[in-house]
Coordinates of C-alpha atoms in Angstrom, one line a residue:
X1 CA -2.5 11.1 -5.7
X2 CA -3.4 8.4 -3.1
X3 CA -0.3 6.6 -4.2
X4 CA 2.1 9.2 -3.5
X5 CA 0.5 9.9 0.0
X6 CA 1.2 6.2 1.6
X7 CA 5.0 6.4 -0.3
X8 CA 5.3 9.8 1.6
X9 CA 3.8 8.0 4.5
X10 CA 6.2 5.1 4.9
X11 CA 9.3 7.3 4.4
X12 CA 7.6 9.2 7.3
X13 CA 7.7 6.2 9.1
X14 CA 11.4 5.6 8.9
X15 CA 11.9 7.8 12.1
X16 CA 11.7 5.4 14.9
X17 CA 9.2 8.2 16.7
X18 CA 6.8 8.5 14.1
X19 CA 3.5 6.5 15.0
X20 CA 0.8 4.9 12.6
X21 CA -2.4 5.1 13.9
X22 CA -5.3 3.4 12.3
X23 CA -9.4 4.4 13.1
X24 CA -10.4 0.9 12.3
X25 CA -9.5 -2.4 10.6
X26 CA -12.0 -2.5 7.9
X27 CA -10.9 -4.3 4.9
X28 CA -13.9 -2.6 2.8
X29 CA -16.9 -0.7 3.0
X30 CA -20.3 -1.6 1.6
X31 CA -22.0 1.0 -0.7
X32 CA -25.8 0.9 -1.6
X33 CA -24.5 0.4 -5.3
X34 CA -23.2 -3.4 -4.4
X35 CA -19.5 -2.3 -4.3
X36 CA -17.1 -2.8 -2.1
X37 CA -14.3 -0.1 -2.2
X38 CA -10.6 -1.0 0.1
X39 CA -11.5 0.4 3.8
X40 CA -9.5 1.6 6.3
X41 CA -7.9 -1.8 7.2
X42 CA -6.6 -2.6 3.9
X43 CA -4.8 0.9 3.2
X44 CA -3.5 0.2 6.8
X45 CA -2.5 -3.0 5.5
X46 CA -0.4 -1.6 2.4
X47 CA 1.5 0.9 4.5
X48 CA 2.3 -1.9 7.2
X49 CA 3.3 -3.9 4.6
X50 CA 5.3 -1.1 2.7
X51 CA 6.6 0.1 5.3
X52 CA 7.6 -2.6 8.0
X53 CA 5.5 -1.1 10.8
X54 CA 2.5 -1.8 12.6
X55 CA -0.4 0.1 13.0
X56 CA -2.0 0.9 17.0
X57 CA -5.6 0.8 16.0
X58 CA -7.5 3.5 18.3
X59 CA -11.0 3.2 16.9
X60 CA -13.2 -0.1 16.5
X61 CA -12.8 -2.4 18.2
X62 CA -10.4 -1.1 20.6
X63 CA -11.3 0.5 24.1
X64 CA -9.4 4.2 23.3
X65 CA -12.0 6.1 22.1
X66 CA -15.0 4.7 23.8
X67 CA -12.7 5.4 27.0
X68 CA -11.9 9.4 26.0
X69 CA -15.8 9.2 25.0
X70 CA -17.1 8.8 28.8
X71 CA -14.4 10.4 30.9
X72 CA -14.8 13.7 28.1
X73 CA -18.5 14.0 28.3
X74 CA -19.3 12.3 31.5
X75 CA -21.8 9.2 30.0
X76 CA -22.7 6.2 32.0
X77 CA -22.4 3.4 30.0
X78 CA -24.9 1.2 31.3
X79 CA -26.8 3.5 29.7
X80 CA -25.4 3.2 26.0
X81 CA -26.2 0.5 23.2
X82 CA -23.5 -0.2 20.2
X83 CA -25.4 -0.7 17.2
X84 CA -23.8 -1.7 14.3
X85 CA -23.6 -3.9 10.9
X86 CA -20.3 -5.8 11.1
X87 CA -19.4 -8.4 13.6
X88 CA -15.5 -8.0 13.6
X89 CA -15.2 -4.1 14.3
X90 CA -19.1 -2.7 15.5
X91 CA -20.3 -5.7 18.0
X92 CA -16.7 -6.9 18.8
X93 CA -16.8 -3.0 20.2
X94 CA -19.3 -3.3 22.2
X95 CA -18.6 -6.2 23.6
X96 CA -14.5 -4.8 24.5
X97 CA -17.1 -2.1 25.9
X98 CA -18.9 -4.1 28.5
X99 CA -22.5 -2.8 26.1
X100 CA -25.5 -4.2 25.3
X101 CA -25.2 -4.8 21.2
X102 CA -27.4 -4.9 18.3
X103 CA -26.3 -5.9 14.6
X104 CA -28.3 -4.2 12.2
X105 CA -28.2 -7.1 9.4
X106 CA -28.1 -4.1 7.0
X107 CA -24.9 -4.2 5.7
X108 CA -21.5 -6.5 6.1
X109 CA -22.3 -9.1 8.6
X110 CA -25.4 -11.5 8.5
X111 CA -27.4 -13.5 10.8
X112 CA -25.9 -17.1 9.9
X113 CA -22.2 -15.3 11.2
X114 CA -24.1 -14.1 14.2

């Protein structure tokens, strides 16, 4: 049960050493049905909440992985493009990045926010 995993998780994260990392801040994801299920960043939320911690987010938008990304395999990025669909996480990561961006307009984000 999903329910039981986060309890588990916050008495995890009594120990003072015990890190919550988080891939993204997404409060939802859009499905081609119309629906909207809780993303990353909401269940982040309810264990930060739950818990009294805060999460390191490693993933969109932050730097981390895009930094393992080129030192790991080497890439120039001058030669890479973000492309994405939501402003907040996708774009706001390529910017962070120092890319060139493109917003797809195909899912979260539309072009009145851009």
């Amino acid at each position: 049960c999903a329910c039981a995993k986060r309890s588990e998780a916050c008495g995890d994260l009594r120990a003072p050493r015990c890190l919550l990392v988080a891939t993204d801040p997404d409060p939802w994801h859009p499905l081609s049905s119309g629906q909207r299920p809780p993303g990353t960043g909401s269940l982040t939320a309810a264990v930060e909440t739950a818990s009294g911690r805060k999460a390191t987010v490693i993933g969109k938008p932050n730097t981390y992985m895009f930094e393992c990304i080129v030192e790991r395999f080497g890439v120039d990025p001058s030669r890479m493009l973000m492309v994405g669909d939501r402003l907040e996480t996708d774009i706001l990561f390529g910017k962070n990045c120092g890319l060139d961006t493109v917003l797809t307009l195909t899912g979260v984000s539309n072009l009145e926010e851009a």
